[in-house]
Amino acid sequence: MLLQMNSITKSYGSVTANSGVHFTLRKGEIHALVGENGAGKTTLMRILYGMESPTSGEIKLEGKTVSFASPTDAIQNKIGMVHQHFMLFPSFTIAENIVIGREPSKAIGFNRKAAAAEAERLGKQYGMPVDPWQKIGECSLGVQQRVEILKVLHQGAEIIILDEPTGVLTPLEVKELLVAIKALARQGKSFILISHKLQEVMEVADRITVLRDGKVTGTVDAADTDAEHLSRLMVGRDLIHITRNDTVPGEPVLEVSNVSIRGDKTKPLLDDVSLRVNEGEIVGIAGISGNGQSELLQAISGLMKLDGGAVKLRGTDVTGAPVQTIRDRGLAHIPEDRYQWGVAKDATVTENGLMGHAGKHQKYGILRGSSIRGMVAEWVHRFGIKTGSLATKAQYLSGGNLQKLIVARELAQNTPFLIAAEPTRGVDVGAMEIIHGELLKKREERGAILLVSSELTEILKLSDRILVMFEGRIVGELAANAATEEQISLLMAGGKAVG
């Protein structure tokens, strides 16, 4: 056995993140680690990577007991980790990012040509070609993911930990990544894959270990299980299959007319975009990241100035209006980047829940603490948000639990219009079930939702109509009940829909 983690327990005061966890890895194996948000997956891998110390338990590498005080120790023992949020320098080239920390030198300073040659060599050797001179800031997220993997390979990693590696990738990029992982495993590299996407896990993994509440509920061969069995191991029950009932759309709630944003590049960020979202309707927007979706949402919500066009909300022109004015008019917003736009990391769970709700919980200008705590506690229960207490700072919640808090907060605004950008990014199957159910409930209660998601299955499952964006323009509109992933993917790549 290449790696053994025996009886690993990790406690933070009264909270136990891992409890007697056993985990093993064979050479050339892809071993997936799955579980609900807060189940202890990332904590276990942070222990393996030297970012945390276990409260008890032992780690054996090729039969020898080891202890890592830092990631440097782990790297020296040929263990690398690609984190969920990329740790790359946008202003550096691909080659510079790959060799950082182990830079080739020459008589005076850094040898850029040697670095580029090494990046090119690694890419060819492992079937992940890159342009060594391209700057990271100009790369797609798929290329950035590839650079992260090449970086740990350059460090000599034989065991590679991937934390939610497909969370921000397009369907094509996901397929390319899974092919690359399988190829690397055939070359003898060993992978630990943290993921909540069970279909991808089933496609790529050899074995799967499931954690629930910090404990192992099962380790199975991928060939002997299916997604439904894994779901039951993860959440302790059968999932409810959500259905989308037919509704008749009502009056327009959002109207976007000929909106343009020039930006500072040769091509506009938004180019003559028009759309509408009606009462009782979910309109999905599909597109490869960087094709104008983010700018469109910021234009609608008042975060970005328009160079042309207009935005109406419930019949009122809100073009250029302050964010608060637009929200007061009836907009709630689940942002695509929970850390940048969704929370204050140093604020508590209660304080983050209060955002946008303060007016409902004050008397004579004084906030009513018990009322606020009761509101947030109800969300914690309904959405299964795992937190030590309501006084816990947001930065100590897992990404998925933070996402559930934001979704609960914005849905509770009960506004006529909701922007839902990547609403289930990083959440487990149980939480996804809850969030999808809440979005469909809002639709059936005549709410209007603009859904942006990198998950085509989510777009197809929830939407009534699907718009596809490419290079700042809407290049196609499809009825969700007749659309296919192939049609949407073709439009996302700039092609024309067929059939």
Tab-separated table of C-alpha atoms in Angstrom:
chain	number	residue	atom	x	y	z
A	1	MET	CA	0.000	0.000	0.000
A	2	LEU	CA	1.460	3.370	-1.025
A	3	LEU	CA	-0.343	5.441	1.626
A	4	GLN	CA	-2.190	4.627	4.833
A	5	MET	CA	-3.980	7.068	7.092
A	6	ASN	CA	-4.921	5.161	10.238
A	7	SER	CA	-7.468	6.244	12.863
A	8	ILE	CA	-7.110	9.931	12.005
A	9	THR	CA	-8.979	12.191	14.426
A	10	LYS	CA	-8.980	15.976	14.280
A	11	SER	CA	-10.794	18.105	16.850
A	12	TYR	CA	-11.175	21.853	17.140
A	13	GLY	CA	-12.285	22.332	20.703
A	14	SER	CA	-15.687	20.659	20.998
A	15	VAL	CA	-15.997	20.182	17.231
A	16	THR	CA	-14.671	16.949	15.719
A	17	ALA	CA	-13.904	17.268	12.011
A	18	ASN	CA	-12.469	13.753	11.569
A	19	SER	CA	-13.202	10.811	13.842
A	20	GLY	CA	-11.109	7.650	13.521
A	21	VAL	CA	-10.811	7.909	9.737
A	22	HIS	CA	-9.046	5.144	7.796
A	23	PHE	CA	-7.972	5.944	4.239
A	24	THR	CA	-5.577	4.125	1.899
A	25	LEU	CA	-4.107	4.757	-1.544
A	26	ARG	CA	-2.431	2.374	-3.971
A	27	LYS	CA	0.186	3.287	-6.556
A	28	GLY	CA	-1.393	4.338	-9.847
A	29	GLU	CA	-4.848	4.550	-8.270
A	30	ILE	CA	-7.482	7.274	-8.441
A	31	HIS	CA	-9.215	7.231	-5.053
A	32	ALA	CA	-12.146	9.625	-4.701
A	33	LEU	CA	-13.132	11.145	-1.364
A	34	VAL	CA	-16.769	12.258	-1.279
A	35	GLY	CA	-19.195	13.525	1.330
A	36	GLU	CA	-21.485	16.371	2.300
A	37	ASN	CA	-20.133	19.871	2.941
A	38	GLY	CA	-18.400	19.842	6.304
A	39	ALA	CA	-18.048	16.037	6.311
A	40	GLY	CA	-14.294	16.364	6.877
A	41	LYS	CA	-12.877	15.693	3.405
A	42	THR	CA	-10.710	18.788	3.071
A	43	THR	CA	-9.607	18.605	6.719
A	44	LEU	CA	-8.339	15.061	6.148
A	45	MET	CA	-6.379	16.148	3.086
A	46	ARG	CA	-5.011	19.241	4.841
A	47	ILE	CA	-3.621	16.844	7.439
A	48	LEU	CA	-2.006	14.730	4.720
A	49	TYR	CA	-0.552	17.851	3.074
A	50	GLY	CA	0.936	19.169	6.329
A	51	MET	CA	-1.434	22.117	6.681
A	52	GLU	CA	-2.987	20.655	9.840
A	53	SER	CA	-1.763	18.289	12.549
A	54	PRO	CA	-4.011	15.375	13.568
A	55	THR	CA	-5.254	15.212	17.145
A	56	SER	CA	-4.500	11.487	16.981
A	57	GLY	CA	-3.743	8.790	14.428
A	58	GLU	CA	-0.828	8.024	12.124
A	59	ILE	CA	0.188	8.353	8.491
A	60	LYS	CA	2.298	5.715	6.751
A	61	LEU	CA	4.002	6.266	3.414
A	62	GLU	CA	5.270	3.089	1.755
A	63	GLY	CA	5.060	1.393	5.153
A	64	LYS	CA	7.049	4.055	7.012
A	65	THR	CA	5.386	6.263	9.630
A	66	VAL	CA	5.684	9.935	8.644
A	67	SER	CA	4.669	13.283	10.115
A	68	PHE	CA	4.367	16.509	8.136
A	69	ALA	CA	4.719	19.846	9.920
A	70	SER	CA	4.141	21.888	6.756
A	71	PRO	CA	3.311	21.567	3.049
A	72	THR	CA	7.070	21.760	2.409
A	73	ASP	CA	7.455	18.470	4.296
A	74	ALA	CA	4.684	16.917	2.216
A	75	ILE	CA	6.225	18.130	-1.055
A	76	GLN	CA	9.592	16.704	-0.013
A	77	ASN	CA	7.798	13.381	0.451
A	78	LYS	CA	6.385	13.666	-3.083
A	79	ILE	CA	2.864	14.711	-2.124
A	80	GLY	CA	1.313	17.658	-3.970
A	81	MET	CA	-2.050	19.388	-3.643
A	82	VAL	CA	-4.088	21.398	-6.133
A	83	HIS	CA	-6.455	23.563	-4.117
A	84	GLN	CA	-10.050	24.405	-4.997
A	85	HIS	CA	-9.086	28.066	-5.438
A	86	PHE	CA	-6.083	28.287	-7.745
A	87	MET	CA	-2.874	29.635	-6.245
A	88	LEU	CA	-1.322	31.194	-9.335
A	89	PHE	CA	0.137	34.623	-10.097
A	90	PRO	CA	-1.918	36.241	-12.904
A	91	SER	CA	0.901	38.547	-14.036
A	92	PHE	CA	3.402	35.668	-14.341
A	93	THR	CA	3.730	33.419	-17.381
A	94	ILE	CA	2.679	29.783	-17.343
A	95	ALA	CA	6.332	28.730	-17.164
A	96	GLU	CA	7.053	31.071	-14.250
A	97	ASN	CA	4.079	29.709	-12.310
A	98	ILE	CA	5.099	26.099	-12.931
A	99	VAL	CA	8.715	26.445	-11.764
A	100	ILE	CA	8.133	28.888	-8.897
A	101	GLY	CA	10.074	27.758	-5.848
A	102	ARG	CA	12.337	25.590	-8.028
A	103	GLU	CA	13.419	28.133	-10.633
A	104	PRO	CA	16.257	27.314	-13.049
A	105	SER	CA	19.019	29.904	-12.777
A	106	LYS	CA	21.883	31.155	-14.849
A	107	ALA	CA	24.947	33.211	-14.052
A	108	ILE	CA	22.854	36.269	-13.287
A	109	GLY	CA	19.282	35.627	-12.115
A	110	PHE	CA	16.361	33.596	-13.393
A	111	ASN	CA	16.705	31.558	-16.594
A	112	ARG	CA	13.380	32.170	-18.371
A	113	LYS	CA	14.277	30.124	-21.448
A	114	ALA	CA	15.088	27.107	-19.303
A	115	ALA	CA	11.830	27.574	-17.394
A	116	ALA	CA	9.871	27.697	-20.653
A	117	ALA	CA	11.650	24.602	-21.925
A	118	GLU	CA	10.853	22.743	-18.695
A	119	ALA	CA	7.177	23.739	-18.847
A	120	GLU	CA	6.986	22.605	-22.465
A	121	ARG	CA	8.729	19.309	-21.619
A	122	LEU	CA	6.373	18.577	-18.720
A	123	GLY	CA	3.337	19.361	-20.843
A	124	LYS	CA	4.435	16.961	-23.582
A	125	GLN	CA	5.493	14.224	-21.146
A	126	TYR	CA	2.170	14.199	-19.324
A	127	GLY	CA	-0.123	14.966	-22.255
A	128	MET	CA	-1.070	18.436	-20.975
A	129	PRO	CA	0.487	20.858	-23.488
A	130	VAL	CA	0.703	24.560	-22.608
A	131	ASP	CA	2.107	27.763	-24.067
A	132	PRO	CA	4.912	28.537	-21.576
A	133	TRP	CA	5.020	32.249	-22.487
A	134	GLN	CA	1.317	32.965	-22.017
A	135	LYS	CA	0.419	34.935	-18.895
A	136	ILE	CA	-1.908	33.233	-16.418
A	137	GLY	CA	-4.248	36.232	-16.428
A	138	GLU	CA	-4.952	35.538	-20.109
A	139	CYS	CA	-5.647	31.810	-19.627
A	140	SER	CA	-8.964	30.019	-19.361
A	141	LEU	CA	-9.763	28.306	-16.080
A	142	GLY	CA	-9.163	24.950	-17.750
A	143	VAL	CA	-5.608	25.939	-18.687
A	144	GLN	CA	-5.040	27.303	-15.164
A	145	GLN	CA	-6.106	23.938	-13.733
A	146	ARG	CA	-3.619	22.246	-16.051
A	147	VAL	CA	-0.860	24.611	-14.878
A	148	GLU	CA	-1.614	23.789	-11.234
A	149	ILE	CA	-1.191	20.079	-11.958
A	150	LEU	CA	2.010	20.642	-13.942
A	151	LYS	CA	3.326	22.712	-11.033
A	152	VAL	CA	2.974	19.835	-8.569
A	153	LEU	CA	4.432	17.428	-11.133
A	154	HIS	CA	7.437	19.747	-11.474
A	155	GLN	CA	7.807	19.514	-7.694
A	156	GLY	CA	8.168	15.753	-8.088
A	157	ALA	CA	4.760	14.706	-6.746
A	158	GLU	CA	3.847	11.042	-6.946
A	159	ILE	CA	0.659	11.516	-4.909
A	160	ILE	CA	-1.561	14.365	-6.149
A	161	ILE	CA	-4.523	15.672	-4.134
A	162	LEU	CA	-7.180	17.417	-6.244
A	163	ASP	CA	-9.733	19.461	-4.262
A	164	GLU	CA	-12.923	19.942	-6.335
A	165	PRO	CA	-10.898	20.175	-9.566
A	166	THR	CA	-13.860	20.570	-11.946
A	167	GLY	CA	-15.818	23.160	-9.972
A	168	VAL	CA	-15.161	26.041	-12.380
A	169	LEU	CA	-14.569	24.161	-15.642
A	170	THR	CA	-16.736	23.891	-18.750
A	171	PRO	CA	-18.011	20.437	-19.824
A	172	LEU	CA	-15.286	20.157	-22.474
A	173	GLU	CA	-12.589	21.173	-19.981
A	174	VAL	CA	-13.936	18.620	-17.488
A	175	LYS	CA	-13.659	15.852	-20.082
A	176	GLU	CA	-10.106	16.908	-20.955
A	177	LEU	CA	-9.120	16.957	-17.276
A	178	LEU	CA	-10.563	13.509	-16.562
A	179	VAL	CA	-8.738	12.099	-19.582
A	180	ALA	CA	-5.487	13.673	-18.326
A	181	ILE	CA	-5.955	12.269	-14.801
A	182	LYS	CA	-6.509	8.762	-16.172
A	183	ALA	CA	-3.422	9.071	-18.386
A	184	LEU	CA	-1.275	10.232	-15.450
A	185	ALA	CA	-2.533	7.325	-13.338
A	186	ARG	CA	-1.493	4.912	-16.096
A	187	GLN	CA	1.984	6.461	-15.851
A	188	GLY	CA	2.098	5.565	-12.156
A	189	LYS	CA	0.875	8.771	-10.500
A	190	SER	CA	-1.622	8.321	-7.661
A	191	PHE	CA	-4.582	10.646	-7.150
A	192	ILE	CA	-6.863	11.560	-4.278
A	193	LEU	CA	-9.889	13.299	-5.763
A	194	ILE	CA	-12.145	15.380	-3.504
A	195	SER	CA	-15.411	15.939	-5.343
A	196	HIS	CA	-19.165	16.290	-4.881
A	197	LYS	CA	-19.899	15.461	-8.537
A	198	LEU	CA	-20.793	11.803	-8.324
A	199	GLN	CA	-21.114	11.165	-12.066
A	200	GLU	CA	-17.563	12.430	-12.612
A	201	VAL	CA	-16.357	10.371	-9.658
A	202	MET	CA	-17.961	7.265	-11.160
A	203	GLU	CA	-16.305	7.994	-14.499
A	204	VAL	CA	-12.748	8.412	-13.259
A	205	ALA	CA	-12.262	6.751	-9.844
A	206	ASP	CA	-11.018	3.246	-9.047
A	207	ARG	CA	-12.186	3.357	-5.422
A	208	ILE	CA	-14.423	5.741	-3.500
A	209	THR	CA	-14.451	6.561	0.224
A	210	VAL	CA	-17.488	8.334	1.672
A	211	LEU	CA	-17.366	10.559	4.764
A	212	ARG	CA	-20.380	11.656	6.794
A	213	ASP	CA	-20.043	13.792	9.926
A	214	GLY	CA	-16.306	13.148	10.008
A	215	LYS	CA	-16.593	9.349	9.866
A	216	VAL	CA	-16.140	6.836	7.047
A	217	THR	CA	-19.488	5.347	6.030
A	218	GLY	CA	-18.002	3.168	3.318
A	219	THR	CA	-15.125	2.477	0.930
A	220	VAL	CA	-16.221	0.811	-2.306
A	221	ASP	CA	-14.855	-0.099	-5.716
A	222	ALA	CA	-16.334	2.223	-8.335
A	223	ALA	CA	-17.232	-0.788	-10.474
A	224	ASP	CA	-19.434	-2.174	-7.678
A	225	THR	CA	-21.528	0.918	-6.887
A	226	ASP	CA	-23.612	3.687	-8.436
A	227	ALA	CA	-24.403	7.346	-7.774
A	228	GLU	CA	-27.603	6.573	-5.848
A	229	HIS	CA	-25.804	4.225	-3.441
A	230	LEU	CA	-23.084	6.830	-2.894
A	231	SER	CA	-25.744	9.478	-2.244
A	232	ARG	CA	-27.309	7.324	0.467
A	233	LEU	CA	-23.900	6.817	2.093
A	234	MET	CA	-23.316	10.579	1.970
A	235	VAL	CA	-26.615	11.859	3.358
A	236	GLY	CA	-27.988	8.814	5.193
A	237	ARG	CA	-31.237	8.708	3.193
A	238	ASP	CA	-32.650	8.436	-0.313
A	239	LEU	CA	-32.682	11.706	-2.236
A	240	ILE	CA	-35.928	13.243	-3.431
A	241	HIS	CA	-36.098	13.572	-7.209
A	242	ILE	CA	-37.058	17.183	-7.943
A	243	THR	CA	-39.533	17.758	-10.774
A	244	ARG	CA	-40.225	21.017	-12.588
A	245	ASN	CA	-43.949	21.573	-13.006
A	246	ASP	CA	-45.330	23.450	-15.997
A	247	THR	CA	-46.156	27.100	-15.378
A	248	VAL	CA	-47.488	29.878	-17.573
A	249	PRO	CA	-45.077	32.852	-17.555
A	250	GLY	CA	-46.586	36.200	-16.627
A	251	GLU	CA	-45.550	39.806	-17.140
A	252	PRO	CA	-41.874	40.758	-17.663
A	253	VAL	CA	-40.006	41.370	-14.400
A	254	LEU	CA	-36.559	42.017	-15.902
A	255	GLU	CA	-36.029	43.654	-19.283
A	256	VAL	CA	-32.521	44.173	-20.648
A	257	SER	CA	-32.416	46.146	-23.899
A	258	ASN	CA	-29.363	46.497	-26.195
A	259	VAL	CA	-26.889	46.641	-23.314
A	260	SER	CA	-23.234	47.226	-24.213
A	261	ILE	CA	-20.061	47.594	-22.146
A	262	ARG	CA	-16.938	48.463	-24.094
A	263	GLY	CA	-14.262	47.626	-21.536
A	264	ASP	CA	-10.601	48.258	-22.346
A	265	LYS	CA	-10.068	45.396	-24.794
A	266	THR	CA	-10.467	45.169	-28.548
A	267	LYS	CA	-13.770	43.318	-28.171
A	268	PRO	CA	-16.610	44.666	-26.024
A	269	LEU	CA	-17.395	42.899	-22.761
A	270	LEU	CA	-21.101	43.050	-23.648
A	271	ASP	CA	-22.295	43.628	-27.193
A	272	ASP	CA	-25.934	44.645	-27.730
A	273	VAL	CA	-27.413	42.165	-25.228
A	274	SER	CA	-31.198	41.972	-24.887
A	275	LEU	CA	-33.248	39.570	-22.784
A	276	ARG	CA	-36.265	39.349	-20.524
A	277	VAL	CA	-37.298	37.236	-17.543
A	278	ASN	CA	-41.001	36.873	-16.818
A	279	GLU	CA	-43.021	36.082	-13.706
A	280	GLY	CA	-43.006	32.364	-12.920
A	281	GLU	CA	-40.018	31.663	-15.136
A	282	ILE	CA	-36.396	30.569	-14.806
A	283	VAL	CA	-34.170	31.730	-17.649
A	284	GLY	CA	-30.816	29.973	-17.733
A	285	ILE	CA	-27.653	31.445	-19.201
A	286	ALA	CA	-24.981	29.033	-20.397
A	287	GLY	CA	-21.522	29.955	-21.603
A	288	ILE	CA	-17.842	29.341	-21.090
A	289	SER	CA	-16.512	31.503	-18.272
A	290	GLY	CA	-15.316	34.885	-19.521
A	291	ASN	CA	-17.880	35.364	-22.274
A	292	GLY	CA	-19.816	38.174	-20.630
A	293	GLN	CA	-21.970	36.407	-18.048
A	294	SER	CA	-20.281	38.113	-15.090
A	295	GLU	CA	-20.476	41.551	-16.706
A	296	LEU	CA	-24.147	41.038	-17.562
A	297	LEU	CA	-25.025	40.233	-13.958
A	298	GLN	CA	-23.023	43.209	-12.706
A	299	ALA	CA	-24.763	45.470	-15.236
A	300	ILE	CA	-28.193	44.295	-14.085
A	301	SER	CA	-27.393	44.633	-10.373
A	302	GLY	CA	-25.776	48.083	-10.668
A	303	LEU	CA	-22.189	46.999	-10.069
A	304	MET	CA	-20.966	47.979	-13.542
A	305	LYS	CA	-21.645	51.088	-15.621
A	306	LEU	CA	-23.223	50.644	-19.050
A	307	ASP	CA	-21.958	52.250	-22.240
A	308	GLY	CA	-25.287	51.725	-23.960
A	309	GLY	CA	-28.705	50.192	-23.516
A	310	ALA	CA	-31.142	50.040	-20.620
A	311	VAL	CA	-32.238	47.821	-17.736
A	312	LYS	CA	-35.809	47.776	-16.430
A	313	LEU	CA	-36.954	46.043	-13.257
A	314	ARG	CA	-40.691	45.658	-12.776
A	315	GLY	CA	-41.299	48.341	-15.401
A	316	THR	CA	-38.975	50.923	-13.836
A	317	ASP	CA	-35.806	52.036	-15.600
A	318	VAL	CA	-32.930	51.284	-13.186
A	319	THR	CA	-30.104	51.936	-15.670
A	320	GLY	CA	-27.207	53.469	-13.761
A	321	ALA	CA	-29.084	53.400	-10.436
A	322	PRO	CA	-27.197	52.644	-7.195
A	323	VAL	CA	-27.074	49.015	-6.060
A	324	GLN	CA	-29.308	49.679	-3.047
A	325	THR	CA	-31.954	51.330	-5.223
A	326	ILE	CA	-32.036	48.303	-7.518
A	327	ARG	CA	-32.260	45.905	-4.579
A	328	ASP	CA	-35.055	47.983	-3.063
A	329	ARG	CA	-36.895	47.714	-6.365
A	330	GLY	CA	-36.999	43.926	-5.969
A	331	LEU	CA	-33.669	42.248	-6.746
A	332	ALA	CA	-31.866	39.600	-4.698
A	333	HIS	CA	-28.511	38.227	-5.811
A	334	ILE	CA	-26.693	34.947	-5.202
A	335	PRO	CA	-23.236	35.968	-6.495
A	336	GLU	CA	-20.967	33.710	-8.523
A	337	ASP	CA	-17.953	34.362	-6.260
A	338	ARG	CA	-19.041	33.836	-2.675
A	339	TYR	CA	-15.798	35.139	-1.218
A	340	GLN	CA	-15.532	38.342	-3.239
A	341	TRP	CA	-19.207	39.331	-3.363
A	342	GLY	CA	-21.164	37.128	-0.985
A	343	VAL	CA	-19.763	37.359	2.539
A	344	ALA	CA	-17.582	39.273	4.942
A	345	LYS	CA	-15.152	36.562	6.048
A	346	ASP	CA	-14.338	38.205	9.398
A	347	ALA	CA	-18.029	38.617	10.287
A	348	THR	CA	-20.028	35.930	12.076
A	349	VAL	CA	-22.630	33.620	10.589
A	350	THR	CA	-25.335	35.785	12.168
A	351	GLU	CA	-23.827	39.039	10.870
A	352	ASN	CA	-23.544	37.655	7.348
A	353	GLY	CA	-27.131	36.433	7.516
A	354	LEU	CA	-28.303	39.888	8.574
A	355	MET	CA	-27.022	41.551	5.387
A	356	GLY	CA	-30.023	42.908	3.513
A	357	HIS	CA	-32.416	41.997	6.338
A	358	ALA	CA	-31.570	44.676	8.912
A	359	GLY	CA	-34.696	46.710	8.241
A	360	LYS	CA	-36.933	43.795	9.230
A	361	HIS	CA	-35.207	43.228	12.562
A	362	GLN	CA	-34.964	46.602	14.258
A	363	LYS	CA	-37.122	48.704	16.526
A	364	TYR	CA	-36.538	52.410	17.030
A	365	GLY	CA	-33.263	52.001	15.120
A	366	ILE	CA	-31.976	49.246	17.417
A	367	LEU	CA	-31.350	45.771	16.020
A	368	ARG	CA	-33.264	42.978	17.746
A	369	GLY	CA	-30.626	40.309	18.376
A	370	SER	CA	-32.965	37.471	19.317
A	371	SER	CA	-35.068	37.988	16.183
A	372	ILE	CA	-31.971	37.983	13.965
A	373	ARG	CA	-30.519	34.877	15.593
A	374	GLY	CA	-33.856	33.089	15.275
A	375	MET	CA	-33.988	33.876	11.556
A	376	VAL	CA	-30.454	32.620	10.873
A	377	ALA	CA	-30.911	29.545	13.088
A	378	GLU	CA	-33.940	28.572	11.005
A	379	TRP	CA	-31.813	28.759	7.839
A	380	VAL	CA	-29.071	26.682	9.462
A	381	HIS	CA	-31.625	23.980	10.244
A	382	ARG	CA	-33.488	24.076	6.909
A	383	PHE	CA	-30.404	24.123	4.676
A	384	GLY	CA	-28.246	21.856	6.857
A	385	ILE	CA	-25.535	24.496	7.337
A	386	LYS	CA	-22.778	22.993	9.476
A	387	THR	CA	-21.268	25.537	11.850
A	388	GLY	CA	-19.941	25.417	15.399
A	389	SER	CA	-22.304	28.223	16.386
A	390	LEU	CA	-23.990	31.310	14.975
A	391	ALA	CA	-21.037	33.281	16.384
A	392	THR	CA	-18.537	31.392	14.225
A	393	LYS	CA	-16.746	33.609	11.710
A	394	ALA	CA	-17.635	32.942	8.079
A	395	GLN	CA	-14.018	32.188	7.184
A	396	TYR	CA	-14.193	29.002	9.283
A	397	LEU	CA	-17.121	27.524	7.355
A	398	SER	CA	-16.449	25.158	4.466
A	399	GLY	CA	-17.076	26.625	1.024
A	400	GLY	CA	-20.245	24.599	0.575
A	401	ASN	CA	-21.710	25.639	3.921
A	402	LEU	CA	-20.907	29.260	3.149
A	403	GLN	CA	-22.725	28.859	-0.163
A	404	LYS	CA	-25.803	27.491	1.617
A	405	LEU	CA	-25.808	30.485	3.980
A	406	ILE	CA	-25.733	32.941	1.056
A	407	VAL	CA	-28.476	31.087	-0.830
A	408	ALA	CA	-30.690	30.999	2.276
A	409	ARG	CA	-30.126	34.707	2.928
A	410	GLU	CA	-30.963	35.806	-0.617
A	411	LEU	CA	-33.980	33.536	-1.025
A	412	ALA	CA	-35.333	34.876	2.273
A	413	GLN	CA	-35.469	38.359	0.734
A	414	ASN	CA	-38.641	37.142	-1.042
A	415	THR	CA	-38.030	39.541	-3.919
A	416	PRO	CA	-39.885	39.404	-7.274
A	417	PHE	CA	-36.555	38.874	-9.080
A	418	LEU	CA	-33.527	36.728	-8.198
A	419	ILE	CA	-30.146	36.446	-9.858
A	420	ALA	CA	-28.833	32.954	-9.076
A	421	ALA	CA	-25.216	32.741	-10.242
A	422	GLU	CA	-23.612	29.324	-9.687
A	423	PRO	CA	-26.097	28.654	-6.853
A	424	THR	CA	-24.819	25.125	-6.132
A	425	ARG	CA	-21.090	25.650	-6.725
A	426	GLY	CA	-19.171	23.472	-4.305
A	427	VAL	CA	-22.193	22.015	-2.513
A	428	ASP	CA	-22.996	18.346	-1.954
A	429	VAL	CA	-25.857	16.376	-3.477
A	430	GLY	CA	-28.107	16.822	-0.445
A	431	ALA	CA	-27.675	20.590	-0.426
A	432	MET	CA	-28.106	20.719	-4.195
A	433	GLU	CA	-31.450	18.950	-3.805
A	434	ILE	CA	-32.569	21.560	-1.256
A	435	ILE	CA	-31.388	24.557	-3.312
A	436	HIS	CA	-32.969	23.284	-6.532
A	437	GLY	CA	-36.228	22.701	-4.671
A	438	GLU	CA	-36.199	26.241	-3.251
A	439	LEU	CA	-35.526	27.804	-6.667
A	440	LEU	CA	-38.376	25.870	-8.254
A	441	LYS	CA	-40.643	26.813	-5.342
A	442	LYS	CA	-39.869	30.498	-5.953
A	443	ARG	CA	-40.691	30.021	-9.637
A	444	GLU	CA	-44.015	28.374	-8.810
A	445	GLU	CA	-44.803	31.283	-6.484
A	446	ARG	CA	-44.458	33.559	-9.553
A	447	GLY	CA	-40.936	34.718	-8.866
A	448	ALA	CA	-38.593	35.449	-11.805
A	449	ILE	CA	-35.103	33.921	-11.769
A	450	LEU	CA	-32.074	34.527	-13.982
A	451	LEU	CA	-29.860	31.448	-13.539
A	452	VAL	CA	-26.189	31.408	-14.546
A	453	SER	CA	-24.428	28.088	-14.124
A	454	SER	CA	-21.392	26.287	-15.501
A	455	GLU	CA	-23.291	23.017	-14.905
A	456	LEU	CA	-25.286	22.224	-18.029
A	457	THR	CA	-27.242	19.554	-16.161
A	458	GLU	CA	-28.382	22.253	-13.719
A	459	ILE	CA	-29.329	24.631	-16.531
A	460	LEU	CA	-31.347	21.918	-18.276
A	461	LYS	CA	-32.990	20.715	-15.066
A	462	LEU	CA	-34.210	24.096	-13.809
A	463	SER	CA	-34.673	26.404	-16.796
A	464	ASP	CA	-37.736	27.166	-18.899
A	465	ARG	CA	-35.656	28.925	-21.543
A	466	ILE	CA	-31.901	28.793	-22.120
A	467	LEU	CA	-29.776	31.635	-23.512
A	468	VAL	CA	-26.208	30.968	-24.616
A	469	MET	CA	-23.488	33.636	-24.462
A	470	PHE	CA	-20.353	33.786	-26.581
A	471	GLU	CA	-17.891	36.702	-26.728
A	472	GLY	CA	-20.266	39.116	-25.019
A	473	ARG	CA	-23.310	38.352	-27.151
A	474	ILE	CA	-26.349	36.130	-26.824
A	475	VAL	CA	-25.873	33.694	-29.704
A	476	GLY	CA	-28.838	31.404	-29.174
A	477	GLU	CA	-32.092	30.803	-27.326
A	478	LEU	CA	-33.487	27.319	-26.755
A	479	ALA	CA	-36.542	25.901	-25.033
A	480	ALA	CA	-35.194	23.817	-22.172
A	481	ASN	CA	-37.560	20.898	-22.824
A	482	ALA	CA	-36.142	20.523	-26.335
A	483	ALA	CA	-32.477	21.457	-25.775
A	484	THR	CA	-29.572	19.016	-25.552
A	485	GLU	CA	-26.125	19.345	-23.992
A	486	GLU	CA	-24.624	18.924	-27.464
A	487	GLN	CA	-26.597	21.861	-28.879
A	488	ILE	CA	-25.689	24.103	-25.973
A	489	SER	CA	-22.009	23.094	-26.026
A	490	LEU	CA	-21.789	23.888	-29.729
A	491	LEU	CA	-23.264	27.359	-29.190
A	492	MET	CA	-20.929	27.922	-26.224
A	493	ALA	CA	-17.979	27.297	-28.529
A	494	GLY	CA	-19.238	29.823	-31.102
A	495	GLY	CA	-20.906	27.348	-33.429
A	496	LYS	CA	-24.513	27.157	-34.576
A	497	ALA	CA	-27.134	24.906	-33.042
A	498	VAL	CA	-28.321	22.031	-35.177
A	499	GLY	CA	-31.413	19.877	-34.996
